[in-house]
Each structure stands twice: as C-alpha cells, then as structure tokens.
Amino acid sequence: MNASIQLSAVEIHHNRALDGKGGGVFLDNAQIDLIEDSTVMISNNQAVTGGGIAATGDHALISFYLGAIGAAATLEDNILVAGGTYGSAIYLAAGADASLIDTSVRLTAGAGFHEAFSAIEIDATGLSSTPSGLMIRRGNFVDESPQNSYSAIRATGVKSSITIEDGLFRGWLRAAWVIDGMFVARGAVFQENGRALYGGALALYGNATATLTSCDFLSNTALYGGAIAAMDTASWSVLATPDHPARFIGNEADTSISNGGAIFHRSSGSGRINDQSSDIGMVEFRDNKTTALPSTAGKNRGGAIFIDAHPAPTLIFRSPLVFEGNRASRQGGAIALERGNLSLEAGLGMKIEFIDNSAREDGGAIVSLGAGSLLINQEAYPHGAVEFNSNIAERFGGSIAMVGPGTMRVQAPAIFSTSLTPITADYGGQIYANVAAVHLATVVFQGWDGHGRGIVIEGASAEYEGGGAYFSGVNATLDWVQFGSALKPNRTFLSGGGNVVASGPGTQVSLRNSSMRFGHNITSGGNGHGLLLRLGATGLVQSVFGTAGTVPHAGEAWPCEAATLGHDRHCSEISDNGDTDTIGSGVYVESSSQLTLQGVSMERNLGSPGALYLESGATASASNVRISAHHDAVKLDANAAMIADHLTIAGNTGIAVELANATGTQLNLANSIIWANSVGVVRGALAVLSPTCNISQDAAYGIVSDPRFVIADRGSYRLGAGSSALDHCAGALVATDLDGSSRPQGAASDAGAFEGTSVMENLFGNGFE
C-alpha cells in the first residue's frame, strides 16, 4: 500500500532541500491529499527541483482534488536554489500526477530569484510506463515578480499531459511550455504573459498538441507569437462553444524582428480553428499587432497570425470567425502566409469576417508570400460568406496581397468592400497579385452563388492603379465577379484602372460573366477604369452561356442564362466608368497588350473615347459586343489593330469609331451595325478599314438601311420586324448572340450583337424616335 499524507489547515514554509528535490514536500510513489473544507499554504521553500513539492514514481499523486470540496491550496514564492532549473512550485516526474482544484500558484513582488524553467514542471522523458498528468480546475497562477522569467507550466515528453478548466494565468514569462506533450484548456484566461522568445502564453515544440476551447488570450507578448507559438511538428486547435467565444485580444509581437501578433506557426503540424461539425461558437482575433517599425527583411508580418508551414500542410480556419482591428507593421494585417496552405471555410448561415485590419506595406487583411495556397470556400458544401470590410495596406492589396508564387482560389460568397474614404492601397485597393516569375502563380475567383455574381469587389481606392484589383505576372480567372457598385465604386487617385488592372508581359486575366462598373478617378481623368491592360498583358472579357445552374467541367465557367437577367442587363458588362476627362473609360489597351471581347455590353462610359481605346501597337478582337450611350465610343491609335464581328455600335453622341491616320492602323469589321450615332466612322487616310456585311450609317462601310431597333423584353437595340439586319449575313461567325441565343435564327445570320426576336415592342425608326 502506498504512503498517503492528508493535509488540513497546514502551513509548510521556509524549508530547504539544498541538494535534492521537494523543498516543502517530497513524494516517492506516495500521495498527498487536501481534505474537505481545508486549506494549505506552501511558501518560501527551496530545492534543486520542486521547491514546493516534488513527486516521482508511477504511484505518486498530488491530490488537491478528490473529496476536497471547498478546499484551497496556495503555493507562494517557492523557488529553486542556485543551479536549480525545474519546478519552483511543483515537480512531477517518472509517472507522477497532480490534480489541483482551487489552487493558487504565485510569485509575489518580494520573491527571491534563481533562473528556473517553470513554476510547475512535468518531466515525462524517462522510462516510466505511465503518463505524467497535471489537471487544473479554477486555478489562479500569477507572477508578480520583477524578474518575470518563469513559465507557469513546463511539460516535456510524449507522456506528459496538461488539462486546464477555468484557470487564470497572468504575468508569466509564458503560461505554458509544452515539448512533445498534450495540452488541453477549456475556459482558461491567459493574460499579460510575455517577453518570451516564442509564445507569450503557450509555446509548443516537437510533437506537442494543444486543444483550446473557449479560452481568452489577452494582452500577451513575445518576439514570435504574442499568444501562441507552434514549432517543429506541433499542432493546435482553437474551438469555441455557442455560449462562450474564444478570444485573442490585444496580443503583440513587439520587436523589429517579430512575426505573429497572436499566433506564430512555424511547424509542419496542423493548425485549426472551429474544425468540428457542431456546437461551435465565435472565435475572435481583435486588436492584435506587430507594432515595431521593421528593420529586418522578412519580419513584422501577421498582425494576428503568421504561418510558415513546411512541408506544406493545410491549416483550416472555419466560421464563425472574425479578425478585426489587427495591425502588422509590415505585411499581413490579420494573416501572413509565408509557406503552406490556408483554407478559410464559412459554413452556411455563418461568416468569416476581416474588418478594419491594416498593414504598413502589403495585405491589409491577408498577405500570401510563398509557394503555398490561399483557399477561400473551396470545400464542396453550401457556403456562408467570407467578408472583407475596410481593410487597408499602405502599399499593395488593401484586403489581399499575393506577392509570391502559389495559388489563390476564392469561391462565392465573398465580399470585398469598404466604407472608408481614404486610400486603401497604392496598388490593388482590394486585391493585388504580382509575381516576378510569370505564371508560377494562379488566381481563381469563382463567383457563381446559385443566383448570380456572388463575389463583389467594391468601394476601394488605390493611390495609383487597380482600385478593385491589380494583377501582374499571374494567370487570373475571375468568373461571376462584380466590380464596383453605384454606392461603392472602385477608384484611383493619381492614375487609371479604377476596377481592374493587368500589367506586364505574360500576365493573363480572364473575366467571365463578370461586370466592371462605376470605376473612376477620385479627382478626374485616368485611363481604363473598367479594365486597363498594360505593358504586354492579355485580357479576356467573355460571356459563357448556358442553362443557369448547369455544373461546368473543370476549368470552365458556370453558365449564364441571359433570359433570367433583368432588363438591359447582360452576362458581361463594362459600363458607367470614368468621367469626361478620361480616355478609354471602359477599356484602355496599351502598346503590346492584347484584348479579347466576347459577348460584352459596354454602355455609358464617359470620356473620349468612352468604350474602348487601343494605343499604338495594341491589338484586340471583339464579337457580340454592344457599344452604346457614350460620347465618342471606340478609337484605334496609330498602328493599333482590331478584328471585330457582330458589333452593335449605336446611340453614341459623338464618333462611333475613329481610326488614326497611320498605315499600321487596321480594323476588320464584319457582320456589324453602326447606326444612330452622331458621327459614324472617322478614318484617317492611311488607316485600313476592311468591312464585310455591315449595316452602316456611312455608305463606305456597309449598306445604309434602317436596322429598325426596338426595345424588347430583354432590352434595347434588338432587331425589329423588317430590319435590314435580319438574315443579312450568309455566314455566322459566332454560334450565339449577346443574349446567348443561337445563330442563325433564320435563313442566315443577323448583323449586329443580337439575333432577331419574334416579339417586338416600341419600334425606333432610324434608331431613335
């Protein structure tokens, strides 16, 4: 039978074990109990290990627990003698256990000091066949000593375990340091711990694991991971219950070499937030920061979380989850992803929110730096929204910056918005992706949400270019994305590209079933506020037609069923951009850049020209495009070239098409209508215009015959009965029209962007009456 000691109203103080263990109590396969309704004070004792209590052996147990209803134990100012290192209050080894309820461990301002790893030490590195476990319930662990150099708890070895319920840990160098062991906490508060190198509240090394449920991490500090640091192969999971959130508030990585204001993950192990199927609650990251001005490259990243996971596991963060008011003094106001994969998954009826986060350089909410993947709502189930609101970066990407090779995939619903009036970034007011090694990075936004455009990018302002998004050196595909709204337009301050900019050789941007509207310069002027193609970039704006909801093949867009849209709305739109001082408000194509338009409506873009401007050396092709309600509509500069078919250019109050006077300026125009514009075609004497089967208000470029436009159920500029454009062209150059209707509907293909319809209303003679 093992020896047992029962304590009641006992004080054990000022004892010393100068060469051994247990300055106050030493247990060798023995048990110590605190009996019911009693107290014990163990204080000012000293030893090499276990200044207050040392327990070793598989049967050793400190039991301030069983039957101890109303009992309370206090361990205060127990320290180690010179040269001692382990467990100033309690030392557990070789399978010993401790169960502590209503126990206080304190170091006061007057405590003596010898450098120790911990107040409680669990050493499970030996050959014991049983684990060494520590259970704490309603514990109060406070370090008020000026040295602030102890960890409250340190556990080593795969057989070590720590379980905490409703404890407070305040003022320690760090609250817990776990090497290879298991750490479980529920309802615990970790407050004002810090000054450690890694993990102000919790440091995980080796194969350590941590499960943290409804815990609060408040105002902890460290060089790396103000609250938590995970190293080596360590893993962690943060959970919350419906009635008690998990909170990371005011944690800080506060030197010039710091990363991860709340969490620093440099591990090949996993990191998870709310990764369980039920009974989940809100997890909050608020006002965490890396605040020191950066002096070292690669530091000061991740105001809330820094991730460097290599080899690359996937960290999974699930809703409900909010990042608000986090700050990075360099990159990644909320999250910095250096290596590894991060998956953000919002469940149906819930949200993941990024609100008012900021970075002094890149990625006001998130920065992706390495060769991993940033994945938003990629799992195959109905999703809730991931929302970015009022995030700011002083350089690149107000919400997200991708500045390294890798992948970014976003699935609807996702909202990028702001209520702010100031600049949200220099380049890429919401989204920025720029990779020097061309095509080592892929960006995919898939916005179909079952109803329409479920990704919205609006309300951002860039100092220079790309108010909504800026892409360079990447292959970007954006399906069902809405850029801009009347109340929240995307803007620039000093240059162009209010909505989307693609820049640089090899850059490819495809916008399918998307809209670019209301982009403009905050003052006036600028170019290409719908889409700006620069320095050899390639852009595609395309409508992909079909029955709504039909699941596409991999790499294809969800189809758009135009008949389900509102009056005068289209599957792809570039409208309402710019101001009267803008050039090419809809689309501006710089020299050596290439544009393709397939099934696009361009309306009410201001400036001259309003719809499309091709710089010298630029090229474009266009099919099934409606261009209306501009002043001047289209201009090709010297040595620009364009191939176009099935255009309807009508109702513009200035020049419909202008070709600069240069031999290299070329337009091949087929199966199109140019009608009811103030001026039709203005061609420089040296320019080449090759017309085929057109209806034109200028006899030189087609037959002068009224196309008899009507306003039909789907909108304006459809062909009425008796239109000269009906069955006008023998060969259909494309299979559908701008409404997705098949061509031809009659004996031959109709000219213009729309095939004729059977039900016509409100006939316009000569285009407008």
XYZ file of N, CA and C in Angstrom, residues 105-263:
477
model
N -1.027 29.426 -7.468
C 0.430 29.425 -7.542
C 0.861 30.853 -7.817
N 1.662 31.429 -6.882
C 2.011 32.838 -7.008
C 3.496 33.052 -6.790
N 4.028 33.986 -7.528
C 5.304 34.592 -7.209
C 5.025 36.059 -6.948
N 5.313 36.531 -5.746
C 4.999 37.914 -5.392
C 6.162 38.819 -5.746
N 5.946 40.104 -5.567
C 6.987 41.079 -5.896
C 8.222 40.898 -5.035
N 8.071 40.273 -3.874
C 9.213 40.082 -2.990
C 9.863 38.726 -3.092
N 9.483 37.942 -4.078
C 10.033 36.587 -4.188
C 11.511 36.621 -4.501
N 12.255 35.678 -3.932
C 13.642 35.511 -4.318
C 13.720 35.017 -5.758
N 14.915 34.961 -6.273
C 15.012 34.640 -7.697
C 16.224 33.775 -7.992
N 15.984 32.651 -8.618
C 17.009 31.906 -9.325
C 16.377 31.459 -10.636
N 17.113 31.539 -11.726
C 16.559 31.239 -13.045
C 15.972 29.837 -13.077
N 14.694 29.751 -13.379
C 14.007 28.461 -13.450
C 13.219 28.375 -14.739
N 13.063 27.155 -15.247
C 12.242 26.986 -16.428
C 10.769 27.184 -16.111
N 10.346 26.838 -14.888
C 8.903 26.792 -14.665
C 8.565 26.805 -13.191
N 7.307 27.205 -12.917
C 6.757 27.033 -11.580
C 6.304 25.588 -11.375
N 5.672 25.009 -12.373
C 5.310 23.587 -12.337
C 6.008 22.891 -13.499
N 6.736 21.835 -13.171
C 7.480 21.085 -14.185
C 6.954 19.658 -14.255
N 6.633 19.194 -15.473
C 6.265 17.800 -15.707
C 7.342 17.182 -16.576
N 8.076 16.237 -16.011
C 9.166 15.591 -16.732
C 8.749 14.162 -17.061
N 8.308 13.958 -18.325
C 7.884 12.628 -18.765
C 8.838 12.089 -19.813
N 10.106 12.436 -19.661
C 11.113 11.979 -20.626
C 11.761 10.667 -20.220
N 11.461 10.174 -19.001
C 12.105 8.954 -18.514
C 11.442 7.698 -19.045
N 11.706 6.584 -18.356
C 11.265 5.267 -18.826
C 9.975 4.811 -18.160
N 9.279 5.672 -17.462
C 8.054 5.263 -16.793
C 7.040 4.753 -17.808
N 6.288 3.711 -17.413
C 5.287 3.133 -18.318
C 3.986 3.906 -18.311
N 3.804 4.820 -17.387
C 2.559 5.577 -17.284
C 2.817 7.048 -17.552
N 1.801 7.776 -18.047
C 1.960 9.204 -18.290
C 2.075 9.984 -16.988
N 2.620 11.176 -17.108
C 2.571 12.150 -16.023
C 1.575 13.224 -16.426
N 0.550 13.402 -15.589
C -0.517 14.307 -15.950
C -0.756 15.364 -14.892
N -1.130 16.552 -15.368
C -1.489 17.661 -14.497
C -2.889 18.113 -14.866
N -3.807 18.120 -13.881
C -5.157 18.626 -14.094
C -5.370 19.827 -13.189
N -5.812 20.951 -13.782
C -6.057 22.185 -13.039
C -7.484 22.617 -13.295
N -8.210 22.904 -12.209
C -9.557 23.448 -12.343
C -9.666 24.669 -11.438
N -10.141 25.754 -12.005
C -10.268 27.024 -11.293
C -8.952 27.424 -10.638
N -7.855 27.235 -11.378
C -6.551 27.611 -10.861
C -6.285 29.094 -11.029
N -5.424 29.608 -10.159
C -5.049 31.017 -10.213
C -3.525 31.080 -10.178
N -2.914 31.322 -11.350
C -1.464 31.305 -11.486
C -1.005 32.716 -11.835
N -0.293 33.361 -10.895
C 0.066 34.760 -11.068
C 1.529 34.953 -10.731
N 2.248 35.652 -11.602
C 3.642 36.006 -11.365
C 3.733 37.525 -11.270
N 4.016 38.020 -10.079
C 4.178 39.451 -9.869
C 5.628 39.824 -9.612
N 6.534 38.867 -9.784
C 7.939 39.131 -9.513
C 8.523 40.031 -10.585
N 9.488 40.852 -10.217
C 10.061 41.770 -11.220
C 10.860 41.054 -12.291
N 11.344 39.837 -12.006
C 12.162 39.143 -12.999
C 11.333 38.666 -14.195
N 10.082 38.230 -13.927
C 9.198 37.768 -14.999
C 9.926 36.809 -15.943
N 10.593 35.791 -15.378
C 11.407 34.903 -16.208
C 10.985 33.450 -16.112
N 9.916 33.138 -15.395
C 9.422 31.780 -15.255
C 8.302 31.519 -16.262
N 8.193 30.278 -16.696
C 6.942 29.802 -17.291
C 6.090 29.231 -16.166
N 4.787 29.421 -16.258
C 3.929 28.857 -15.215
C 4.021 27.337 -15.217
N 3.968 26.732 -16.404
C 4.000 25.267 -16.519
C 4.930 24.896 -17.661
N 5.753 23.881 -17.411
C 6.573 23.323 -18.484
C 6.408 21.814 -18.466
N 6.126 21.239 -19.639
C 5.944 19.795 -19.746
C 6.804 19.270 -20.876
N 7.546 18.186 -20.603
C 8.396 17.579 -21.620
C 8.107 16.093 -21.705
N 8.158 15.563 -22.918
C 7.956 14.140 -23.131
C 6.581 13.816 -23.680
N 6.520 12.778 -24.492
C 5.276 12.416 -25.160
C 4.227 11.920 -24.176
N 4.634 11.513 -22.969
C 3.670 11.019 -21.983
C 3.234 12.094 -20.999
N 3.599 13.328 -21.265
C 3.144 14.420 -20.407
C 1.825 14.971 -20.919
N 0.954 15.337 -19.985
C -0.339 15.911 -20.372
C -0.750 16.966 -19.360
N -1.404 18.008 -19.882
C -1.906 19.106 -19.059
C -3.356 19.343 -19.439
N -4.235 19.372 -18.448
C -5.650 19.682 -18.667
C -6.043 20.821 -17.737
N -6.582 21.889 -18.318
C -6.931 23.078 -17.553
C -8.393 23.427 -17.813
N -9.136 23.704 -16.738
C -10.510 24.194 -16.850
C -10.640 25.454 -16.008
N -11.005 26.530 -16.643
C -11.346 27.776 -15.944
C -10.209 28.297 -15.078
N -9.003 28.319 -15.620
C -7.886 28.860 -14.869
C -7.486 30.237 -15.364
N -6.762 30.981 -14.518
C -6.186 32.269 -14.882
C -4.675 32.171 -14.807
N -4.003 32.596 -15.887
C -2.550 32.634 -15.932
C -2.148 34.054 -16.314
N -1.486 34.744 -15.374
C -1.195 36.159 -15.611
C 0.220 36.502 -15.142
N 0.924 37.215 -16.009
C 2.178 37.807 -15.630
C 3.415 36.955 -15.794
N 3.307 35.769 -16.364
C 4.450 34.874 -16.501
C 5.268 35.204 -17.751
N 6.506 34.710 -17.748
C 7.295 34.775 -18.979
C 6.512 34.136 -20.112
N 5.950 32.988 -19.849
C 4.903 32.394 -20.677
C 4.077 31.518 -19.749
N 2.836 31.281 -20.134
C 1.965 30.486 -19.272
C 2.320 29.010 -19.334
N 2.552 28.483 -20.527
C 2.833 27.050 -20.650
C 3.824 26.807 -21.773
N 4.701 25.832 -21.522
C 5.756 25.455 -22.469
C 5.684 23.938 -22.570
N 5.264 23.447 -23.760
C 4.997 22.021 -23.927
C 5.905 21.461 -25.020
N 6.660 20.424 -24.652
C 7.555 19.770 -25.603
C 7.096 18.322 -25.764
N 6.538 17.998 -26.899
C 6.075 16.645 -27.256
C 4.814 16.209 -26.519
N 4.343 16.943 -25.566
C 3.208 16.512 -24.769
C 1.886 17.031 -25.281
N 0.845 16.846 -24.455
C -0.523 17.232 -24.805
C -0.998 18.324 -23.849
N -1.613 19.356 -24.418
C -2.118 20.479 -23.640
C -3.580 20.692 -24.005
N -4.457 20.648 -23.006
C -5.890 20.849 -23.231
C -6.369 21.915 -22.259
N -7.022 22.959 -22.782
C -7.540 24.020 -21.918
C -8.949 24.371 -22.341
N -9.792 24.613 -21.350
C -11.185 24.979 -21.615
C -11.577 26.101 -20.652
N -12.021 27.225 -21.216
C -12.458 28.334 -20.386
C -11.350 29.003 -19.614
N -10.109 28.836 -20.035
C -8.976 29.432 -19.329
C -8.705 30.831 -19.866
N -8.089 31.653 -19.003
C -7.709 33.013 -19.370
C -6.200 33.134 -19.252
N -5.567 33.574 -20.354
C -4.127 33.799 -20.394
C -3.924 35.283 -20.639
N -3.418 35.988 -19.626
C -3.437 37.447 -19.679
C -2.099 38.034 -19.248
N -1.619 38.952 -20.086
C -0.436 39.740 -19.766
C 0.780 38.883 -19.448
N 0.891 37.763 -20.128
C 2.110 36.970 -20.079
C 3.015 37.424 -21.216
N 4.334 37.225 -21.055
C 5.137 37.582 -22.197
C 6.583 37.865 -21.924
N 7.208 38.364 -22.960
C 8.630 38.630 -23.089
C 9.422 37.380 -23.428
N 8.752 36.267 -23.698
C 9.461 35.080 -24.160
C 9.858 35.257 -25.628
N 10.773 34.411 -26.069
C 11.149 34.448 -27.481
C 10.002 33.941 -28.339
N 9.419 32.796 -27.957
C 8.315 32.207 -28.715
C 7.133 31.953 -27.774
N 5.965 32.458 -28.155
C 4.740 32.119 -27.458
C 4.607 32.751 -26.085
N 3.994 33.951 -26.031
C 3.831 34.616 -24.748
C 2.948 33.860 -23.784
N 1.919 33.195 -24.277
C 1.048 32.404 -23.413
C 1.346 30.914 -23.522
N 1.616 30.433 -24.731
C 1.769 28.994 -24.936
C 2.796 28.749 -26.035
N 3.809 27.930 -25.713
C 4.805 27.530 -26.703
C 4.742 26.021 -26.882
N 4.632 25.585 -28.126
C 4.519 24.168 -28.462
C 5.723 23.760 -29.300
N 6.413 22.702 -28.849
C 7.601 22.221 -29.546
C 7.476 20.724 -29.801
N 8.330 20.245 -30.719
C 8.331 18.824 -31.025
C 6.989 18.386 -31.565
N 6.451 17.281 -31.025
C 5.147 16.767 -31.448
C 4.023 17.209 -30.512
N 4.205 18.305 -29.851
C 3.186 18.784 -28.911
C 1.871 19.057 -29.623
N 0.763 18.869 -28.897
C -0.560 19.198 -29.406
C -1.284 20.046 -28.368
N -2.115 20.955 -28.852
C -2.910 21.799 -27.960
C -4.330 21.879 -28.489
N -5.305 21.690 -27.593
C -6.710 21.893 -27.907
C -7.237 22.946 -26.947
N -7.686 24.069 -27.499
C -8.045 25.236 -26.706
C -9.497 25.588 -26.991
N -10.356 25.411 -25.994
C -11.791 25.624 -26.185
C -12.258 26.803 -25.338
N -12.825 27.805 -26.004
C -13.400 28.971 -25.325
C -12.425 29.593 -24.345
N -11.179 29.730 -24.769
C -10.153 30.372 -23.952
C -9.965 31.822 -24.386
N -9.493 32.639 -23.444
C -9.183 34.033 -23.721
C -7.681 34.235 -23.657
N -7.122 34.839 -24.704
C -5.716 35.219 -24.731
C -5.687 36.744 -24.836
N -5.300 37.403 -23.744
C -5.468 38.845 -23.629
C -4.127 39.513 -23.319
N -3.682 40.367 -24.233
C -2.519 41.234 -23.989
C -1.264 40.458 -23.629
N -1.029 39.363 -24.306
C 0.219 38.615 -24.152
C 1.233 39.103 -25.188
N 2.522 38.974 -24.877
C 3.547 39.452 -25.792
C 4.658 38.427 -25.940
N 5.318 38.461 -27.091
C 6.513 37.650 -27.345
C 7.177 38.204 -28.593
N 8.385 37.756 -28.854
C 9.005 38.132 -30.117
C 8.284 37.467 -31.282
N 7.906 36.198 -31.109
C 7.205 35.457 -32.151
C 5.972 34.804 -31.519
N 4.793 35.230 -31.948
C 3.566 34.660 -31.412
C 3.238 35.212 -30.049
N 2.631 36.402 -30.017
C 2.319 37.026 -28.738
C 1.542 36.124 -27.815
N 0.632 35.322 -28.356
C -0.144 34.387 -27.548
C 0.379 32.964 -27.679
N 0.537 32.463 -28.905
C 0.868 31.051 -29.130
C 1.961 30.955 -30.188
N 2.906 30.056 -29.944
C 3.883 29.690 -30.963
C 3.888 28.179 -31.111
N 3.805 27.705 -32.358
C 3.875 26.270 -32.664
C 5.098 26.030 -33.533
N 5.980 25.167 -33.070
C 7.250 24.926 -33.740
C 7.365 23.448 -34.129
N 8.384 23.139 -34.923
C 8.729 21.757 -35.276
C 7.549 21.059 -35.967
N 6.931 20.078 -35.311
C 5.768 19.374 -35.870
C 4.539 19.550 -34.975
N 4.543 20.569 -34.149
C 3.451 20.790 -33.199
C 2.162 21.162 -33.918
N 1.035 20.835 -33.289
C -0.297 21.114 -33.846
C -1.157 21.776 -32.788
N -2.120 22.561 -33.243
C -3.022 23.239 -32.321
C -4.423 23.347 -32.918
N -5.401 23.441 -32.033
C -6.789 23.596 -32.439
C -7.459 24.582 -31.489
N -8.103 25.589 -32.059
C -8.858 26.579 -31.287
C -10.334 26.372 -31.565
N -11.121 26.181 -30.514
C -12.560 25.954 -30.628
C -13.301 26.936 -29.740
N -14.566 27.126 -30.052
C -15.440 27.932 -29.202
C -16.791 27.242 -29.124
N -17.491 27.481 -28.024
C -18.835 26.946 -27.845
C -19.852 28.042 -28.135
N -21.107 27.678 -28.412
C -22.100 28.702 -28.742
C -22.284 29.769 -27.659
N -22.071 29.418 -26.397
C -22.303 30.380 -25.325
C -21.028 31.007 -24.788
N -19.875 30.665 -25.357
C -18.631 31.240 -24.868
C -17.629 31.328 -26.005
N -17.323 32.544 -26.485
C -16.374 32.667 -27.595
C -14.953 32.350 -27.147
N -14.099 32.140 -28.132
C -12.659 32.110 -27.923
C -12.115 33.448 -28.403
N -11.264 34.088 -27.572
C -10.863 35.452 -27.895
C -9.345 35.622 -27.831
N -8.818 36.242 -28.873
C -7.426 36.683 -28.909
C -7.472 38.204 -29.061
N -7.188 38.920 -27.995
C -7.377 40.369 -27.991
C -6.124 41.042 -27.445
N -5.590 41.988 -28.219
C -4.501 42.823 -27.749
C -3.183 42.117 -27.548
N -2.970 40.992 -28.218
C -1.682 40.305 -28.135
C -0.697 40.959 -29.106
N 0.595 40.797 -28.817
C 1.549 41.603 -29.565
C 2.881 40.893 -29.747
N 3.392 40.950 -30.981
C 4.796 40.636 -31.262
C 5.475 41.977 -31.480
N 6.347 42.375 -30.543
C 6.624 43.798 -30.405
C 8.064 44.226 -30.604
N 8.861 43.457 -31.358
C 10.192 43.941 -31.685
C 10.352 44.017 -33.191
N 11.482 44.546 -33.606
C 11.703 44.749 -35.038
C 11.950 43.450 -35.793
N 12.030 42.326 -35.098
C 12.242 41.040 -35.781
C 11.062 40.103 -35.549
N 9.898 40.627 -35.244
C 8.784 39.805 -34.769
C 7.796 39.453 -35.866
N 7.129 38.309 -35.681
C 6.040 37.872 -36.542
C 4.938 37.272 -35.675
N 3.685 37.449 -36.110
C 2.572 36.777 -35.455
C 2.148 37.421 -34.156
N 1.321 38.477 -34.242
C 0.883 39.156 -33.031
C 0.176 38.246 -32.054
N -0.656 37.336 -32.536
C -1.354 36.395 -31.658
C -0.787 34.984 -31.787
N -0.645 34.478 -33.029
C -0.191 33.096 -33.242
C 0.948 33.086 -34.249
